[in-house]
Coordinates of C-alpha atoms in Angstrom, one line a residue:
M884 CA -0.4 -0.3 0.2
Q885 CA 2.6 2.2 0.1
K886 CA 4.6 2.1 -3.0
K887 CA 0.6 2.4 -4.7
G888 CA 1.1 5.2 -2.8
E889 CA 4.2 6.8 -3.5
V890 CA 3.8 5.4 -7.1
L891 CA 0.4 7.7 -7.4
L892 CA 2.0 10.7 -5.6
S893 CA 4.4 11.1 -7.8
K894 CA 2.3 10.6 -11.0
C895 CA 0.3 14.1 -9.4
S896 CA 3.4 15.5 -8.6
K897 CA 5.1 14.4 -11.9
A898 CA 0.9 15.6 -14.2
F899 CA 1.1 18.9 -12.1
K900 CA 4.9 19.6 -12.6
S901 CA 3.8 19.6 -17.2
L902 CA 1.0 21.5 -16.8
V903 CA 3.6 24.2 -15.6
R904 CA 6.4 23.3 -18.1
R905 CA 7.5 26.3 -19.5
K906 CA 9.2 26.6 -22.5
Q907 CA 13.4 28.8 -24.2
V908 CA 13.1 31.8 -25.6
D909 CA 13.5 31.8 -29.0
S910 CA 16.7 32.6 -30.7
V911 CA 19.7 31.6 -32.1
H912 CA 19.4 27.9 -31.0
V913 CA 16.0 27.5 -31.9
R914 CA 16.2 26.0 -35.1
R915 CA 12.7 26.0 -37.3
E916 CA 12.0 22.8 -39.1
G917 CA 10.6 24.2 -43.4
H918 CA 10.8 27.8 -43.7
Q919 CA 11.4 30.9 -41.5
L920 CA 8.4 33.9 -41.9
A921 CA 9.5 36.4 -44.3
R922 CA 10.5 39.6 -41.8
K923 CA 9.8 42.6 -43.8
L924 CA 7.5 44.4 -41.9
T925 CA 9.1 48.2 -40.5
A926 CA 8.0 49.7 -37.9
L927 CA 5.4 51.9 -40.0
D928 CA 3.7 48.8 -41.1
L929 CA 3.6 47.8 -38.1
T930 CA 2.1 51.0 -36.8
A931 CA -0.5 50.7 -39.4
I932 CA -1.6 47.0 -38.2
G933 CA -2.1 48.7 -34.5
V934 CA -4.3 51.9 -35.5
G935 CA -6.4 49.6 -38.7
T936 CA -7.3 47.4 -36.0
T937 CA -7.6 49.4 -32.8
I938 CA -9.8 52.0 -34.9
G939 CA -13.0 50.2 -35.5
A940 CA -16.8 51.7 -36.4
G941 CA -17.0 52.4 -32.7
V942 CA -16.1 55.0 -32.4
Y943 CA -18.7 56.7 -34.7
V944 CA -21.5 55.0 -32.9
L945 CA -19.3 55.1 -29.5
I946 CA -19.5 58.2 -29.0
G947 CA -22.9 59.6 -28.9
T948 CA -23.9 56.9 -26.5
V949 CA -21.2 57.3 -24.2
A950 CA -21.4 61.4 -24.5
R951 CA -25.8 60.7 -23.5
E952 CA -25.3 58.3 -20.8
H953 CA -22.2 58.7 -18.6
T954 CA -20.0 62.2 -19.3
G955 CA -21.7 64.8 -21.5
P956 CA -19.4 67.4 -23.0
A957 CA -16.2 65.4 -21.0
L958 CA -15.8 62.5 -23.0
T959 CA -12.4 63.9 -23.6
V960 CA -11.3 63.3 -20.7
S961 CA -12.8 59.7 -20.7
F962 CA -10.7 59.1 -23.6
L963 CA -7.5 60.4 -21.8
I964 CA -8.1 58.1 -18.6
A965 CA -8.6 55.0 -20.9
G966 CA -6.1 55.4 -23.3
L967 CA -3.9 56.4 -19.8
A968 CA -5.4 52.8 -18.6
A969 CA -4.4 51.2 -21.9
A970 CA -1.1 52.7 -21.7
L971 CA -0.3 50.3 -18.9
S972 CA -0.9 46.9 -20.6
A973 CA 1.0 48.7 -23.8
F974 CA 4.3 49.5 -21.7
C975 CA 4.1 45.4 -20.5
Y976 CA 3.6 43.7 -24.0
A977 CA 7.0 46.3 -25.3
E978 CA 8.7 44.5 -22.6
L979 CA 8.4 41.6 -23.8
A980 CA 8.5 41.4 -27.2
S981 CA 11.2 42.8 -27.2
R982 CA 12.3 39.9 -25.8
C983 CA 10.8 36.8 -26.9
P984 CA 10.3 38.6 -30.7
S985 CA 8.3 35.0 -31.8
A986 CA 4.3 34.3 -32.9
G987 CA 2.4 34.2 -31.0
S988 CA 1.4 36.9 -29.0
A989 CA 0.6 36.9 -24.5
Y990 CA 0.2 32.6 -25.3
H991 CA 4.2 32.9 -26.3
Y992 CA 4.8 35.0 -24.0
A993 CA 2.3 33.2 -21.1
Y994 CA 4.3 29.8 -22.5
I995 CA 7.8 31.0 -21.5
C996 CA 7.1 32.9 -18.5
I997 CA 4.0 30.7 -16.2
G998 CA 3.7 28.1 -17.7
E999 CA 1.8 25.5 -20.6
S1000 CA -1.2 24.8 -19.2
V1001 CA -2.0 28.6 -18.5
A1002 CA -0.2 29.2 -21.7
W1003 CA -2.7 27.3 -24.1
L1004 CA -6.0 28.7 -21.5
I1005 CA -4.9 32.0 -23.6
G1006 CA -4.4 30.5 -26.6
W1007 CA -8.0 29.0 -26.5
S1008 CA -9.5 32.1 -25.9
L1009 CA -7.9 34.4 -27.8
I1010 CA -8.8 31.3 -30.5
L1011 CA -12.6 33.0 -30.0
E1012 CA -11.7 36.4 -30.0
Y1013 CA -10.2 36.7 -33.2
T1014 CA -13.4 34.7 -35.0
I1015 CA -15.9 35.7 -32.9
G1016 CA -14.6 39.9 -33.1
G1017 CA -13.7 39.1 -36.9
S1018 CA -16.9 37.7 -37.7
A1019 CA -18.5 40.8 -35.7
I1020 CA -17.0 43.1 -37.9
A1021 CA -17.5 41.9 -41.5
R1022 CA -21.3 41.1 -40.6
G1023 CA -21.1 45.3 -39.9
I1024 CA -19.5 45.5 -42.6
S1025 CA -23.0 45.6 -44.6
P1026 CA -25.0 48.0 -42.9
N1027 CA -22.7 50.9 -43.5
L1028 CA -21.8 49.5 -47.2
A1029 CA -26.0 50.1 -47.9
L1030 CA -26.0 53.8 -46.7
F1031 CA -23.3 54.5 -48.0
F1032 CA -24.6 53.8 -50.9
G1033 CA -28.7 55.7 -50.2
G1034 CA -29.9 52.2 -49.3
E1035 CA -29.6 48.4 -49.1
D1036 CA -31.9 48.2 -52.5
K1037 CA -28.9 49.4 -54.0
L1038 CA -26.9 47.2 -53.0
P1039 CA -26.3 44.6 -56.0
A1040 CA -29.6 41.3 -54.8
F1041 CA -25.7 38.8 -54.1
L1042 CA -24.8 41.1 -51.1
V1043 CA -27.8 41.8 -49.6
R1044 CA -28.9 40.2 -46.6
H1045 CA -32.6 38.0 -46.6
T1046 CA -33.3 35.4 -43.7
I1047 CA -34.4 31.9 -44.0
P1048 CA -38.0 31.3 -43.0
Q1049 CA -38.0 27.6 -42.0
L1050 CA -34.7 28.3 -39.9
G1051 CA -35.1 32.0 -38.4
V1052 CA -31.5 32.7 -40.2
V1053 CA -30.3 36.2 -40.9
V1054 CA -28.2 35.2 -44.1
D1055 CA -25.4 38.0 -44.5
P1056 CA -23.1 37.6 -47.8
C1057 CA -22.3 39.8 -48.0
A1058 CA -19.6 40.0 -44.9
A1059 CA -18.8 36.2 -45.8
V1060 CA -17.7 37.0 -49.3
L1061 CA -15.5 40.5 -47.3
V1062 CA -13.5 37.5 -44.9
L1063 CA -12.9 35.7 -48.2
I1064 CA -10.9 38.5 -50.1
V1065 CA -9.5 39.5 -46.2
T1066 CA -8.0 35.9 -46.7
V1067 CA -7.0 35.7 -50.0
L1068 CA -4.9 39.2 -49.8
L1069 CA -3.3 37.0 -46.1
C1070 CA -2.4 34.4 -47.8
A1071 CA -0.9 36.8 -50.4
G1072 CA 2.0 38.0 -48.1
I1073 CA 2.6 39.7 -45.6
K1074 CA 4.1 43.1 -47.7
E1075 CA 1.1 43.2 -49.4
S1076 CA -1.1 42.8 -47.3
S1077 CA 0.5 45.2 -45.0
L1078 CA 0.9 47.4 -47.4
V1079 CA -3.7 47.0 -48.9
Q1080 CA -3.6 47.6 -44.5
T1081 CA -1.9 50.3 -44.9
I1082 CA -4.3 52.9 -47.2
V1083 CA -7.3 51.4 -45.9
T1084 CA -6.1 52.7 -42.5
T1085 CA -4.4 56.2 -44.6
V1086 CA -8.1 56.9 -45.7
N1087 CA -9.8 55.8 -42.2
V1088 CA -7.4 58.8 -40.3
C1089 CA -8.1 61.6 -43.4
A1090 CA -12.0 60.8 -42.9
M1091 CA -11.0 61.4 -38.7
I1092 CA -9.5 64.4 -39.9
F1093 CA -11.6 65.9 -41.9
V1094 CA -14.6 65.6 -38.6
I1095 CA -11.7 67.5 -36.7
I1096 CA -11.5 70.5 -39.1
A1097 CA -14.6 71.0 -40.2
G1098 CA -15.8 70.2 -36.8
G1099 CA -13.4 73.0 -35.1
Y1100 CA -14.6 75.0 -38.1
L1101 CA -17.8 75.1 -37.5
A1102 CA -17.9 75.3 -33.4
C1103 CA -16.4 77.9 -34.2
K1104 CA -18.5 79.7 -36.3
T1105 CA -21.4 78.5 -33.9
G1106 CA -19.7 79.3 -30.5
W1107 CA -19.2 75.9 -29.1
A1108 CA -22.8 75.6 -28.0
G1109 CA -21.8 72.2 -26.7
Y1110 CA -20.2 73.4 -23.4
E1111 CA -22.1 76.5 -22.8
L1112 CA -23.9 74.5 -20.8
R1113 CA -25.9 74.8 -17.1
D1114 CA -24.8 71.4 -15.9
G1115 CA -20.7 72.1 -16.4
F1116 CA -18.1 70.2 -17.9
F1117 CA -18.9 66.4 -15.5
P1118 CA -22.6 66.8 -15.8
F1119 CA -22.5 62.8 -14.4
G1120 CA -20.2 64.4 -12.1
V1121 CA -16.8 62.1 -11.3
N1122 CA -18.3 58.5 -10.5
G1123 CA -19.7 59.2 -14.7
M1124 CA -16.7 60.0 -16.2
L1125 CA -15.4 57.0 -15.3
A1126 CA -18.1 55.1 -16.2
G1127 CA -17.4 56.4 -19.6
S1128 CA -14.1 56.0 -19.6
A1129 CA -14.3 51.9 -18.8
V1130 CA -16.4 52.1 -21.8
V1131 CA -13.6 53.8 -24.5
F1132 CA -11.5 51.9 -22.9
F1133 CA -12.5 48.2 -25.2
S1134 CA -12.4 51.4 -27.6
Y1135 CA -8.3 50.8 -27.7
I1136 CA -8.4 47.4 -27.9
G1137 CA -5.9 46.0 -30.9
F1138 CA -2.8 47.5 -30.1
D1139 CA -1.7 43.9 -29.1
A1140 CA -2.5 42.9 -33.2
V1141 CA 1.3 44.2 -33.5
T1142 CA 2.4 41.2 -31.4
G1143 CA 0.5 38.7 -33.9
A1144 CA 4.2 40.1 -36.3
A1145 CA 6.2 40.2 -33.6
E1146 CA 8.6 37.7 -36.2
E1147 CA 7.8 39.8 -39.5
T1148 CA 9.2 42.3 -38.4
K1149 CA 12.7 43.4 -39.1
R1150 CA 14.2 45.1 -36.1
P1151 CA 12.0 43.8 -33.0
L1152 CA 14.0 45.2 -30.8
R1153 CA 13.8 48.4 -32.4
D1154 CA 10.0 48.1 -34.0
L1155 CA 8.3 47.1 -31.6
P1156 CA 7.7 49.1 -29.0
L1157 CA 7.9 51.9 -31.6
G1158 CA 5.0 50.5 -32.8
I1159 CA 2.8 49.6 -30.0
G1160 CA 3.7 53.6 -28.5
M1161 CA 2.4 54.8 -32.0
T1162 CA -0.4 53.2 -32.3
L1163 CA -2.0 53.6 -29.1
T1164 CA -0.5 57.6 -29.1
L1165 CA -2.3 57.8 -32.4
C1166 CA -5.3 56.8 -31.3
C1167 CA -5.7 58.7 -28.0
I1168 CA -5.4 62.5 -30.4
L1169 CA -7.1 61.0 -33.2
Y1170 CA -10.2 60.0 -29.7
M1171 CA -9.8 63.2 -28.2
L1172 CA -9.6 65.3 -31.2
V1173 CA -12.8 63.8 -32.5
S1174 CA -14.5 64.3 -29.1
V1175 CA -14.1 67.7 -28.3
V1176 CA -15.3 68.8 -31.9
I1177 CA -18.0 66.9 -31.8
V1178 CA -19.7 67.8 -27.6
G1179 CA -18.9 70.9 -29.3
L1180 CA -20.8 70.9 -32.3
V1181 CA -24.1 70.2 -30.2
P1182 CA -25.5 69.6 -26.6
Y1183 CA -24.7 65.9 -24.9
Y1184 CA -28.6 64.8 -24.8
S1185 CA -29.0 66.4 -28.5
L1186 CA -26.6 64.2 -30.5
N1187 CA -28.0 61.0 -31.9
P1188 CA -26.4 57.4 -30.3
D1189 CA -26.2 55.8 -33.9
T1190 CA -24.7 58.4 -36.0
P1191 CA -23.6 61.5 -33.4
I1192 CA -21.1 62.2 -35.8
S1193 CA -23.6 62.7 -38.6
S1194 CA -26.3 63.7 -37.0
A1195 CA -23.8 66.8 -35.1
F1196 CA -23.1 68.1 -38.9
S1197 CA -26.3 67.0 -40.4
A1198 CA -27.2 69.9 -37.4
N1199 CA -25.3 72.5 -38.8
G1200 CA -26.3 72.4 -42.8
M1201 CA -23.7 69.6 -43.8
Q1202 CA -25.4 66.8 -44.6
W1203 CA -23.1 66.0 -47.8
A1204 CA -20.3 65.3 -44.1
A1205 CA -22.0 62.0 -43.8
Y1206 CA -20.9 60.5 -47.1
I1207 CA -17.3 61.4 -46.1
V1208 CA -18.0 60.0 -42.4
T1209 CA -19.9 56.3 -43.2
A1210 CA -16.7 56.4 -46.1
G1211 CA -14.5 56.4 -42.9
A1212 CA -16.6 54.3 -40.7
V1213 CA -17.0 51.6 -43.8
T1214 CA -12.5 51.9 -44.0
A1215 CA -12.5 51.8 -40.1
L1216 CA -14.4 48.1 -40.5
C1217 CA -12.1 47.1 -43.0
A1218 CA -9.2 47.8 -41.4
S1219 CA -10.2 46.6 -38.1
L1220 CA -11.5 43.1 -40.1
M1221 CA -7.8 42.8 -41.5
G1222 CA -6.1 43.6 -38.2
S1223 CA -8.4 40.4 -36.7
L1224 CA -8.0 38.1 -38.9
L1225 CA -3.8 38.7 -39.2
P1226 CA -3.0 37.4 -35.1
Q1227 CA -4.7 34.4 -35.5
P1228 CA -2.7 31.6 -38.4
R1229 CA 0.3 33.0 -36.4
L1230 CA -1.5 32.0 -33.0
L1231 CA -2.4 29.3 -34.1
M1232 CA 1.3 28.4 -35.7
A1233 CA 2.4 28.6 -33.1
M1234 CA 0.9 26.4 -30.8
A1235 CA 1.4 23.5 -33.4
R1236 CA 4.1 24.3 -33.1
D1237 CA 5.1 23.6 -29.5
G1238 CA 3.1 21.0 -29.9
L1239 CA -0.6 21.7 -29.2
L1240 CA -2.4 21.3 -32.4
P1241 CA -1.1 19.7 -35.2
S1242 CA 1.3 20.0 -36.9
F1243 CA -0.9 21.2 -39.8
F1244 CA -0.6 24.4 -38.7
S1245 CA 2.4 24.6 -38.4
D1246 CA 2.9 24.7 -41.9
I1247 CA 4.7 27.7 -44.1
S1248 CA 4.3 28.3 -47.9
T1249 CA 7.5 28.5 -49.7
S1250 CA 6.2 30.7 -51.7
T1251 CA 5.0 33.3 -50.0
Q1252 CA 6.3 33.0 -46.5
V1253 CA 3.3 33.1 -44.7
P1254 CA 1.5 30.3 -42.8
V1255 CA -1.3 29.9 -46.0
K1256 CA -3.4 26.7 -43.7
S1257 CA -4.1 28.2 -40.6
T1258 CA -5.2 31.1 -42.6
V1259 CA -7.4 29.5 -44.9
T1260 CA -8.7 27.4 -42.1
A1261 CA -9.0 30.6 -39.7
G1262 CA -11.3 32.2 -43.0
T1263 CA -13.3 29.9 -43.5
L1264 CA -14.4 29.7 -40.3
A1265 CA -14.7 33.3 -39.4
A1266 CA -16.6 32.9 -43.1
V1267 CA -19.2 30.1 -42.4
L1268 CA -19.4 32.1 -38.9
A1269 CA -20.3 35.7 -40.7
L1270 CA -22.5 34.1 -43.0
F1271 CA -24.9 32.5 -41.1
M1272 CA -24.4 33.3 -37.0
D1273 CA -25.9 37.0 -35.7
V1274 CA -22.1 37.0 -33.4
S1275 CA -23.3 40.5 -32.1
E1276 CA -24.6 39.3 -28.7
L1277 CA -21.4 36.7 -28.8
S1278 CA -19.2 39.8 -28.7
G1279 CA -18.6 40.8 -24.8
M1280 CA -16.4 37.1 -25.7
V1281 CA -14.4 39.0 -27.3
S1282 CA -13.2 40.9 -24.7
V1283 CA -12.6 38.4 -22.1
G1284 CA -9.7 36.9 -24.1
T1285 CA -8.5 40.7 -24.2
L1286 CA -9.0 41.1 -21.1
L1287 CA -7.3 37.9 -19.8
A1288 CA -4.6 38.6 -22.0
F1289 CA -3.3 41.7 -21.2
T1290 CA -3.9 40.6 -17.2
V1291 CA -1.2 37.5 -17.9
V1292 CA 1.3 39.8 -19.3
A1293 CA 1.6 41.9 -16.8
I1294 CA 2.0 38.6 -14.1
S1295 CA 4.7 38.0 -16.3
I1296 CA 6.2 41.3 -16.1
L1297 CA 6.4 40.8 -12.9
I1298 CA 7.7 37.0 -12.9
L1299 CA 10.4 38.1 -15.8
R1300 CA 12.2 41.2 -13.3
Y1301 CA 11.2 38.7 -10.2
A1302 CA 11.9 35.2 -11.1
P1303 CA 13.0 34.5 -14.3
P1304 CA 12.9 30.9 -15.8
D1305 CA 16.4 29.4 -14.3
E1306 CA 16.1 26.2 -16.4
V1307 CA 15.4 26.1 -20.4
P1308 CA 14.4 23.1 -21.9
L1309 CA 16.4 20.6 -24.4
P1310 CA 15.1 17.5 -26.2
S1311 CA 16.6 14.2 -25.0
S1312 CA 18.4 13.8 -27.6
L1313 CA 20.7 15.4 -26.1
Q1314 CA 20.3 14.1 -22.0
Q1315 CA 23.9 12.8 -23.2
F1316 CA 26.1 16.0 -23.9
V1317 CA 23.9 17.7 -20.9
D1318 CA 25.3 14.7 -18.8
S1319 CA 29.3 15.7 -19.8
V1320 CA 28.2 19.5 -19.8
R1321 CA 26.7 19.1 -16.7
K1322 CA 30.4 16.8 -15.2
Q1323 CA 33.3 19.1 -17.1
L1324 CA 31.8 21.8 -15.6
D1325 CA 31.2 20.9 -11.9
E1326 CA 35.0 19.6 -12.0
D1327 CA 36.2 22.9 -13.5
S1328 CA 34.0 24.9 -10.4
Q1329 CA 36.1 22.6 -7.8
E1330 CA 38.8 23.2 -9.5
T1331 CA 38.7 26.7 -9.9
E1332 CA 38.1 27.4 -6.3
R1333 CA 41.2 25.1 -5.2
K1334 CA 43.7 27.0 -7.2
K1335 CA 41.8 30.2 -6.0
Y1336 CA 42.7 29.2 -2.6
D1337 CA 45.7 29.2 -0.5
D1338 CA 46.4 27.3 2.3
E1339 CA 46.2 29.9 4.2
D1340 CA 43.0 30.4 3.2
I1341 CA 41.7 27.7 4.6
V1342 CA 39.4 27.3 7.4
E1343 CA 41.0 25.1 10.7
Q1344 CA 39.3 22.0 11.3
S1345 CA 37.3 22.2 14.1
P1346 CA 38.5 18.9 16.9
H1347 CA 34.1 19.3 17.7
L1348 CA 33.6 18.0 14.4
S1349 CA 33.1 14.1 12.9
E1350 CA 35.2 12.1 10.8
H1351 CA 32.5 12.3 8.0
E1352 CA 33.3 16.2 8.3
E1353 CA 36.0 16.4 8.5
A1354 CA 36.3 15.1 5.3
S1355 CA 34.0 16.9 3.2
I1356 CA 35.0 20.0 5.0
Q1357 CA 39.0 20.0 2.0
Y1358 CA 38.5 23.1 0.1
P1359 CA 35.3 25.0 2.4
L1360 CA 35.9 28.1 1.9
I1361 CA 34.2 29.5 -0.6
E1362 CA 32.0 26.8 -1.5
K1363 CA 30.0 27.5 1.7
Q1364 CA 30.1 30.9 0.5
F1365 CA 28.9 29.9 -2.2
T1366 CA 26.0 27.8 -1.2
E1367 CA 24.9 30.4 1.5
D1368 CA 24.8 32.4 -2.2
K1369 CA 22.9 30.3 -3.6
K1370 CA 20.0 30.2 -0.6
C1371 CA 19.4 33.3 0.0
Q1372 CA 19.0 33.6 -3.9
R1373 CA 16.1 30.2 -3.3
K1374 CA 15.0 32.5 -0.5
R1375 CA 14.5 36.0 -2.6
R1376 CA 12.8 34.0 -6.0
K1377 CA 10.2 32.0 -3.7
I1378 CA 9.1 35.2 -1.8
A1379 CA 8.3 37.0 -5.1
V1380 CA 6.7 33.7 -6.3
W1381 CA 4.5 34.1 -3.5
N1382 CA 4.0 37.3 -3.4
I1383 CA 3.0 37.3 -7.1
S1384 CA 1.0 34.5 -5.9
L1385 CA -0.6 36.9 -2.8
F1386 CA -1.1 40.1 -5.0
C1387 CA -2.9 38.4 -7.8
I1388 CA -5.5 36.6 -5.1
G1389 CA -5.9 40.4 -3.3
V1390 CA -6.8 41.3 -6.7
V1391 CA -9.4 39.3 -7.5
V1392 CA -10.3 39.3 -3.8
L1393 CA -11.2 43.3 -3.8
T1394 CA -12.5 43.4 -7.5
S1395 CA -15.0 41.1 -6.4
A1396 CA -16.3 42.7 -4.1
A1397 CA -16.1 46.3 -5.6
S1398 CA -18.4 44.2 -8.4
A1399 CA -20.3 42.7 -5.7
D1400 CA -23.8 45.0 -5.7
Y1401 CA -26.3 41.8 -4.5
L1402 CA -24.1 41.5 -1.5
P1403 CA -24.9 42.9 1.7
S1404 CA -22.6 46.9 2.3
L1405 CA -21.6 45.5 5.7
L1406 CA -20.1 42.4 4.0
R1407 CA -18.9 43.6 0.6
F1408 CA -16.5 46.6 2.7
S1409 CA -15.3 43.4 4.6
L1410 CA -14.1 41.9 1.6
G1411 CA -12.4 44.5 -0.2
A1412 CA -11.0 45.4 2.7
V1413 CA -9.3 42.3 3.3
G1414 CA -8.6 42.0 -0.3
A1415 CA -6.7 45.4 -0.3
A1416 CA -4.9 44.7 3.3
I1417 CA -3.4 41.1 0.8
L1418 CA -2.9 43.7 -2.5
L1419 CA -1.0 46.2 -1.1
C1420 CA 0.9 44.7 1.6
S1421 CA 1.8 42.1 -0.7
L1422 CA 3.3 45.1 -3.6
I1423 CA 4.9 46.3 -0.5
V1424 CA 6.9 43.2 0.2
L1425 CA 7.4 43.5 -4.1
A1426 CA 8.5 46.8 -4.1
C1427 CA 10.7 46.3 -1.3
L1428 CA 12.4 43.2 -2.6
K1429 CA 15.3 43.3 -4.8
Q1430 CA 14.5 41.7 -8.6
D1431 CA 16.8 38.8 -10.0
E1432 CA 20.1 39.6 -11.8
A1433 CA 18.9 37.4 -13.9
R1434 CA 16.3 38.9 -15.9
H1435 CA 18.9 40.6 -17.5
S1436 CA 20.2 37.8 -19.7
F1437 CA 16.1 36.6 -20.0
G1438 CA 15.6 36.9 -23.7
H1439 CA 16.6 38.9 -26.1
T1440 CA 18.2 41.5 -24.5
G1441 CA 19.0 45.4 -25.5
G1442 CA 15.2 46.5 -26.1
F1443 CA 12.7 47.8 -24.6
L1444 CA 11.7 48.4 -20.4
C1445 CA 8.8 48.1 -18.8
P1446 CA 9.0 51.2 -15.8
F1447 CA 8.0 51.3 -12.4
V1448 CA 8.0 47.8 -11.7
P1449 CA 6.3 46.4 -9.9
F1450 CA 4.1 49.7 -9.8
L1451 CA 2.9 50.1 -13.2
P1452 CA 2.3 45.5 -13.9
A1453 CA 0.1 45.7 -10.8
A1454 CA -2.1 48.8 -11.5
C1455 CA -3.0 46.9 -15.1
I1456 CA -4.2 44.0 -12.8
L1457 CA -6.1 45.5 -10.9
I1458 CA -7.4 46.9 -14.1
N1459 CA -7.6 44.6 -16.5
V1460 CA -9.1 42.7 -13.6
Y1461 CA -11.8 44.2 -12.6
L1462 CA -13.1 44.8 -16.2
L1463 CA -13.1 41.0 -16.6
I1464 CA -15.0 41.2 -13.3
S1465 CA -17.2 43.6 -14.8
L1466 CA -18.1 41.7 -17.7
G1467 CA -21.7 39.8 -16.7
V1468 CA -22.3 36.6 -15.6
G1469 CA -23.9 35.7 -19.3
T1470 CA -20.5 36.1 -20.7
W1471 CA -18.8 34.5 -18.1
I1472 CA -20.9 31.2 -18.2
R1473 CA -20.2 31.3 -22.4
V1474 CA -16.8 31.6 -22.0
S1475 CA -16.4 29.0 -19.3
I1476 CA -18.1 26.7 -21.8
W1477 CA -15.6 27.4 -24.1
L1478 CA -12.5 27.3 -21.9
I1479 CA -14.1 23.8 -20.6
M1480 CA -13.7 22.8 -24.3
G1481 CA -10.2 23.6 -24.7
A1482 CA -8.9 22.2 -21.4
S1483 CA -10.8 18.7 -22.9
V1484 CA -8.1 19.3 -26.1
Y1485 CA -5.7 19.9 -24.1
V1486 CA -5.7 16.5 -22.1
F1487 CA -6.5 14.6 -24.8
Y1488 CA -4.9 15.6 -27.9
G1489 CA -2.4 18.6 -26.4
W1490 CA -0.3 17.5 -22.8
S1491 CA -0.1 14.1 -24.3
H1492 CA 1.4 16.0 -27.8
S1493 CA 3.6 19.0 -27.0
S1494 CA 7.4 19.6 -27.5
L1495 CA 8.1 19.6 -24.2
R1496 CA 6.6 15.9 -22.6
N1497 CA 10.5 14.4 -23.1
A1498 CA 12.4 17.4 -22.2
V1499 CA 15.1 18.0 -20.4
Y1500 CA 15.6 21.2 -18.5
V1501 CA 19.2 22.3 -17.4
P1502 CA 20.6 25.7 -16.3
M1503 CA 20.8 28.1 -18.3
A1504 CA 24.8 28.4 -17.3
Y1505 CA 24.9 25.1 -18.9
L1506 CA 23.1 26.2 -22.4
D1507 CA 26.4 26.9 -24.8
H1508 CA 28.5 24.8 -23.5
I1509 CA 25.6 21.9 -24.4
Y1510 CA 25.1 23.4 -27.7
C1511 CA 28.6 24.3 -28.2
A1512 CA 29.1 19.7 -27.2
S1513 CA 26.5 19.3 -29.8
S1514 CA 27.6 21.2 -33.2
S1515 CA 31.2 19.7 -32.4
H1516 CA 30.5 15.8 -32.3
Q1517 CA 27.7 17.0 -36.0
V1518 CA 30.8 18.2 -37.0

């Protein structure tokens, strides 16, 4: 019975370790089978991808609803606060993207810093986000196209929406056709698709600049009537303005698409942080300027919640401006559609490379150097959904995937700074080289210590020592100091890991208490106080704790570094978890079903096919020696 218990405990321990096994940062040592993705993108291309994905048609509609219900003229401040909140995640993404410039984005970072099981759930969530997001955007294009051409009856018959009476399903051929066109374009090559993305995004930005200039001119003529109100600048108070910030925060989602093309960037250490920063800065400036003009043209309570910009121009005698605004909305949707479909094939490719999905998805075309099979699969699925299914009710699930990714990226920054991985996995075929190098380095280390210390430095043996202890202390000097240093380092890492975990628990307790309106006030306050205490104590300990020296050699060094650690990632985690919990029970039920499906796929396929299943973990200090030994043996 005792042996059976030990065997069972050993199996459970092995299974748990496999859930948290971490992969190596892609480097010069990693040799890919097949062809590589083409490195052709510059910082300008990345900015076009990021801006095009971020600025959707939502801004053409969102500002009317938020101004009427939450902010009033203070809409601009709400966009600024939301932009600053999004910048917290952007800083974390920028460091990880430059350190680990590989396909997969948040999935890749979680796999390196946290573990395989968390990486799988993030990758599975992002698959849902990209698929539903692309389908929802595509179904929003046909109504705007119909408005642009003067009505739905003006569209060609094969693009008009129609209902299947027997099923009660509204079919949208236009949406499916657009998804297929974008899929073909993405298969043509990354440079070709990024060029089209740049053109479409430029048209969208020009439309927004027209709104800013023409609207500002009209507002100057009419005396900025929207700001001359008795209610003042904050008619709904500061709380209303903050509530508006939470709503418009989702208009900044999309800048993370830049990291999806990390493996196709010419100079990732410079261009990736630059692309993320320029994307967020341009979007924030455009959002703020448009909101300044629109809420200044007409009183906030007079804005049309469906077409706020067009109605504002029409109220001032510029009905023709509606065509320019609609053109901007259509191009914004097209750019967002391209940006939503671009990262998913690369994510599927990254997961297939790691063995968590079939190798079919990792194939790269020799002619275009893009994952054509993954692109066609993802595009076909999105086209089918866009054709038959109204996914507007599932749009909240898109936010879950994004916010989960933002949260995991911020946690990865804390792990990277305080407890970076000190071991890397190698194929089991290198086991003999691992053993020989380990033995050689241990012998060299002992020999070095013996030569470094003279006889006068050796501590005299105590008469109270046993024979075994006397035999073990031949050259004890620095060996003792070295052992104590390693113990201190392990203790510091253990303290850091525990405090990072406690911080996350405190955040969940605090945000849950803040969002639980159904609980009694006393219970909510008590839970909030406990969560806040755990959060603050763990954050103070992390702030006082020295960051790990190994962070300097982690991944590709010399790129962007996230400032104000641990406070900036901590604020990012707090904001994103609060937004996650505030999404509603219905959204979380649907997401939970999807995550349970993903867990089943991982248990029955990914866990057993993982490329790390039989990996050998070695200290990072041995890595170069092992590769040198294996290379010389092959020669």
